[in-house]
C-alpha cells in the first residue's frame, strides 16, 4: 500500500539555526498536507500544496511540493523555541490521509 | 466555532472494563476520523465515516473495538473489554470531505491498568 516516509525522525537545533524535514511518498499524490503537533497537544493543519513544484511560505516556514508530486519539504528559517513540536506530512489515499511518522523538532535556547 | 470536541479528556480504567470515547465534529463537516497515537506506533487511523457511514475500518485493531456515528454531530469509539495495550491518546478529527484538511480534537488520554 501507499507509504509516506519522513526524515529525519528527530532533529535537535540551536535557536536561530535552520531546520528541514523531508517527506516522500511511494505513489504520486493529488496534494500534500502538513500538520504541527505541539508537545501534549493535537495535530494542527498548517498548509496544503496541490500543484507540481508549488512553493508556499508562512512567515519563516517554506513548504515545497516536488515536480513529480511524490515528495515535499518543510523548511524553517531561524528556528525559535515556539517552533518546538512534531511536524507531520500527509497525503490523501482512498478517502483518507496517510500520515508520515513525523519529525520531532527540539530547539535549544 | 468550538472545534472538534472530545470527552473525556482523560480516562483511567482497569483491564476488562468497557471504555467509551465521545466526539462531536465541527458542524457541517461530513467526514469523521478516529486515530490512536502511541510512541511506538505513531498516529494510526482506526476508522473513518463519510456522512455518518463507516467507510474504512481496516485500522480497527480487533473485535474489542467498535465505532458508531448515529448522527452528523456525534460519534463514539468503544473498547470492550479494555486491555493495558490499549493505553494511548485517541484523537477524533473531522473534515468537510475526505481528502480535505482535517481538524483534530484535543484527544482522550486513555490509561488501562
CSV table of N, CA, C and O in Angstrom, one decimal, chain A residues 47-104:
chain,number,residue,atom,x,y,z
A,47,UNK,N,-0.9,23.7,6.2
A,47,UNK,CA,-1.0,24.1,4.8
A,47,UNK,C,-1.2,22.9,3.9
A,47,UNK,O,-1.0,21.8,4.3
A,48,UNK,N,-1.7,23.2,2.7
A,48,UNK,CA,-1.9,22.2,1.7
A,48,UNK,C,-1.3,22.6,0.4
A,48,UNK,O,-1.4,23.8,0.0
A,49,UNK,N,-0.5,21.8,-0.2
A,49,UNK,CA,0.1,22.0,-1.5
A,49,UNK,C,-0.6,21.1,-2.6
A,49,UNK,O,-0.8,19.9,-2.3
A,50,UNK,N,-0.9,21.7,-3.7
A,50,UNK,CA,-1.6,20.9,-4.7
A,50,UNK,C,-0.9,20.8,-6.1
A,50,UNK,O,-0.9,19.8,-6.7
A,51,UNK,N,-0.2,21.9,-6.5
A,51,UNK,CA,0.4,21.9,-7.8
A,51,UNK,C,1.8,21.4,-7.8
A,51,UNK,O,2.6,21.6,-6.8
A,52,UNK,N,2.2,20.8,-8.9
A,52,UNK,CA,3.6,20.3,-9.1
A,52,UNK,C,4.5,21.5,-9.0
A,52,UNK,O,4.3,22.5,-9.6
A,53,UNK,N,5.6,21.3,-8.1
A,53,UNK,CA,6.6,22.3,-8.0
A,53,UNK,C,6.1,23.5,-7.1
A,53,UNK,O,6.9,24.5,-7.0
A,54,UNK,N,5.0,23.4,-6.5
A,54,UNK,CA,4.5,24.6,-5.7
A,54,UNK,C,5.3,24.9,-4.5
A,54,UNK,O,5.8,24.0,-3.9
A,55,UNK,N,5.5,26.2,-4.2
A,55,UNK,CA,6.2,26.7,-3.1
A,55,UNK,C,5.2,27.7,-2.4
A,55,UNK,O,4.7,28.6,-3.0
A,56,UNK,N,5.1,27.4,-1.1
A,56,UNK,CA,4.3,28.4,-0.3
A,56,UNK,C,5.1,28.8,1.0
A,56,UNK,O,5.8,28.0,1.5
A,57,UNK,N,4.8,30.0,1.4
A,57,UNK,CA,5.5,30.5,2.6
A,57,UNK,C,4.5,30.9,3.7
A,57,UNK,O,3.5,31.6,3.3
A,58,UNK,N,4.9,30.7,4.9
A,58,UNK,CA,4.1,31.2,6.0
A,58,UNK,C,5.2,31.7,7.0
A,58,UNK,O,5.8,31.0,7.8
A,59,UNK,N,5.4,33.0,6.9
A,59,UNK,CA,6.5,33.7,7.7
A,59,UNK,C,7.8,33.0,7.6
A,59,UNK,O,8.4,33.0,6.5
A,60,UNK,N,8.3,32.3,8.6
A,60,UNK,CA,9.6,31.7,8.5
A,60,UNK,C,9.5,30.2,7.9
A,60,UNK,O,10.6,29.6,7.8
A,61,UNK,N,8.3,29.8,7.6
A,61,UNK,CA,8.2,28.4,7.1
A,61,UNK,C,8.0,28.4,5.6
A,61,UNK,O,7.2,29.2,5.1
A,62,UNK,N,8.7,27.6,4.9
A,62,UNK,CA,8.6,27.4,3.5
A,62,UNK,C,8.3,26.0,3.2
A,62,UNK,O,9.0,25.0,3.6
A,63,UNK,N,7.2,25.8,2.4
A,63,UNK,CA,6.8,24.4,2.0
A,63,UNK,C,7.0,24.3,0.5
A,63,UNK,O,6.7,25.2,-0.3
A,64,UNK,N,7.4,23.1,0.1
A,64,UNK,CA,7.6,22.8,-1.3
A,64,UNK,C,7.0,21.5,-1.6
A,64,UNK,O,7.0,20.5,-0.8
A,65,UNK,N,6.4,21.4,-2.8
A,65,UNK,CA,5.9,20.1,-3.4
A,65,UNK,C,6.7,19.8,-4.6
A,65,UNK,O,6.9,20.7,-5.5
A,66,UNK,N,7.2,18.6,-4.7
A,66,UNK,CA,8.1,18.2,-5.8
A,66,UNK,C,7.4,18.2,-7.1
A,66,UNK,O,6.2,18.1,-7.2
A,67,UNK,N,8.3,18.3,-8.1
A,67,UNK,CA,7.8,18.3,-9.5
A,67,UNK,C,7.0,17.0,-9.9
A,67,UNK,O,6.0,17.1,-10.6
A,68,UNK,N,7.4,15.9,-9.3
A,68,UNK,CA,6.7,14.6,-9.6
A,68,UNK,C,5.5,14.4,-8.6
A,68,UNK,O,4.9,13.4,-8.7
A,69,UNK,N,5.3,15.3,-7.7
A,69,UNK,CA,4.3,15.2,-6.7
A,69,UNK,C,4.4,13.9,-5.9
A,69,UNK,O,3.4,13.3,-5.5
A,70,UNK,N,5.6,13.6,-5.6
A,70,UNK,CA,5.9,12.4,-4.7
A,70,UNK,C,6.7,12.8,-3.5
A,70,UNK,O,6.9,11.9,-2.6
A,71,UNK,N,7.2,14.0,-3.4
A,71,UNK,CA,7.9,14.4,-2.3
A,71,UNK,C,7.6,15.9,-1.9
A,71,UNK,O,7.2,16.7,-2.7
A,72,UNK,N,8.0,16.2,-0.7
A,72,UNK,CA,7.7,17.5,-0.2
A,72,UNK,C,8.7,17.8,0.9
A,72,UNK,O,9.3,16.9,1.5
A,73,UNK,N,8.8,19.1,1.2
A,73,UNK,CA,9.7,19.5,2.3
A,73,UNK,C,9.1,20.7,3.0
A,73,UNK,O,8.4,21.5,2.5
A,74,UNK,N,9.5,20.8,4.3
A,74,UNK,CA,9.2,22.0,5.1
A,74,UNK,C,10.5,22.5,5.7
A,74,UNK,O,11.3,21.8,6.3
A,75,UNK,N,10.8,23.8,5.4
A,75,UNK,CA,12.0,24.4,5.9
A,75,UNK,C,11.6,25.6,6.8
A,75,UNK,O,10.7,26.4,6.5
A,76,UNK,N,12.2,25.6,8.0
A,76,UNK,CA,12.0,26.7,8.9
A,76,UNK,C,13.3,27.5,9.0
A,76,UNK,O,14.4,26.9,9.3
A,77,UNK,N,13.3,28.7,8.8
A,77,UNK,CA,14.4,29.6,8.9
A,77,UNK,C,14.5,30.2,10.3
A,77,UNK,O,13.5,30.6,10.8
A,78,UNK,N,15.7,30.2,10.8
A,78,UNK,CA,16.0,30.8,12.1
A,78,UNK,C,15.0,30.3,13.2
A,78,UNK,O,14.1,31.1,13.6
A,79,UNK,N,15.1,29.1,13.5
A,79,UNK,CA,14.1,28.5,14.5
A,79,UNK,C,14.0,29.3,15.8
A,79,UNK,O,15.0,29.9,16.2
A,80,UNK,N,12.8,29.2,16.3
A,80,UNK,CA,12.6,29.8,17.6
A,80,UNK,C,12.0,28.7,18.6
A,80,UNK,O,11.6,27.6,18.1
A,81,UNK,N,12.0,28.9,19.8
A,81,UNK,CA,11.5,27.9,20.8
A,81,UNK,C,10.1,27.6,20.5
A,81,UNK,O,9.6,26.5,20.9
A,82,UNK,N,9.4,28.5,20.0
A,82,UNK,CA,7.9,28.3,19.7
A,82,UNK,C,7.7,27.3,18.5
A,82,UNK,O,6.6,26.8,18.3
A,83,UNK,N,8.8,27.0,17.8
A,83,UNK,CA,8.7,26.0,16.7
A,83,UNK,C,8.7,24.5,17.2
A,83,UNK,O,8.5,23.6,16.4
A,84,UNK,N,9.0,24.4,18.5
A,84,UNK,CA,9.1,23.0,19.0
A,84,UNK,C,7.8,22.2,18.8
A,84,UNK,O,6.7,22.7,18.9
A,85,UNK,N,8.0,20.9,18.4
A,85,UNK,CA,6.9,20.1,18.2
A,85,UNK,C,7.2,19.0,17.1
A,85,UNK,O,8.3,18.9,16.7
A,86,UNK,N,6.2,18.3,16.8
A,86,UNK,CA,6.3,17.3,15.7
A,86,UNK,C,5.6,17.7,14.5
A,86,UNK,O,4.5,18.1,14.5
A,87,UNK,N,6.3,17.6,13.4
A,87,UNK,CA,5.8,18.1,12.1
A,87,UNK,C,5.4,16.8,11.3
A,87,UNK,O,6.3,16.0,11.0
A,88,UNK,N,4.2,16.7,10.8
A,88,UNK,CA,3.7,15.6,10.0
A,88,UNK,C,3.4,16.1,8.6
A,88,UNK,O,2.7,17.1,8.4
A,89,UNK,N,3.7,15.2,7.6
A,89,UNK,CA,3.2,15.4,6.3
A,89,UNK,C,2.1,14.3,6.1
A,89,UNK,O,2.1,13.3,6.8
A,90,UNK,N,1.2,14.6,5.2
A,90,UNK,CA,0.1,13.6,5.0
A,90,UNK,C,-0.4,13.7,3.6
A,90,UNK,O,-0.5,14.8,3.0
A,91,UNK,N,-0.6,12.6,3.0
A,91,UNK,CA,-1.1,12.5,1.6
A,91,UNK,C,-2.4,11.8,1.5
A,91,UNK,O,-2.6,10.8,2.2
A,92,UNK,N,-3.4,12.2,0.7
A,92,UNK,CA,-4.6,11.5,0.6
A,92,UNK,C,-4.5,10.2,-0.2
A,92,UNK,O,-3.8,10.2,-1.2
A,93,UNK,N,-5.3,9.3,0.2
A,93,UNK,CA,-5.3,8.0,-0.5
A,93,UNK,C,-6.6,7.3,-0.2
A,93,UNK,O,-6.8,7.0,1.0
A,94,UNK,N,-7.5,7.1,-1.1
A,94,UNK,CA,-8.7,6.3,-0.9
A,94,UNK,C,-9.6,7.0,0.1
A,94,UNK,O,-10.2,6.2,0.9
A,95,UNK,N,-9.7,8.3,0.1
A,95,UNK,CA,-10.6,9.0,1.0
A,95,UNK,C,-10.0,9.2,2.4
A,95,UNK,O,-10.7,9.8,3.3
A,96,UNK,N,-8.8,8.8,2.7
A,96,UNK,CA,-8.2,9.0,4.0
A,96,UNK,C,-6.9,9.6,3.8
A,96,UNK,O,-6.3,9.7,2.7
A,97,UNK,N,-6.3,10.1,4.9
A,97,UNK,CA,-4.9,10.7,4.8
A,97,UNK,C,-3.9,9.7,5.4
A,97,UNK,O,-4.2,9.0,6.4
A,98,UNK,N,-2.9,9.5,4.6
A,98,UNK,CA,-1.8,8.7,5.1
A,98,UNK,C,-0.7,9.6,5.7
A,98,UNK,O,-0.1,10.4,5.0
A,99,UNK,N,-0.5,9.5,7.0
A,99,UNK,CA,0.4,10.4,7.7
A,99,UNK,C,1.8,9.8,7.7
A,99,UNK,O,2.0,8.6,7.8
A,100,UNK,N,2.8,10.6,7.6
A,100,UNK,CA,4.2,10.2,7.8
A,100,UNK,C,4.4,10.0,9.3
A,100,UNK,O,3.5,10.3,10.1
A,101,UNK,N,5.6,9.5,9.6
A,101,UNK,CA,5.9,9.2,11.0
A,101,UNK,C,6.1,10.5,11.8
A,101,UNK,O,6.1,10.4,13.1
A,102,UNK,N,6.4,11.6,11.1
A,102,UNK,CA,6.6,12.8,11.8
A,102,UNK,C,8.1,13.1,12.1
A,102,UNK,O,8.9,12.1,12.2
A,103,UNK,N,8.5,14.3,12.2
A,103,UNK,CA,9.8,14.8,12.6
A,103,UNK,C,9.6,15.6,13.9
A,103,UNK,O,8.9,16.6,13.8
A,104,UNK,N,10.3,15.1,14.9
A,104,UNK,CA,10.2,15.8,16.2
A,104,UNK,C,11.3,16.9,16.3
A,104,UNK,O,12.5,16.5,16.2
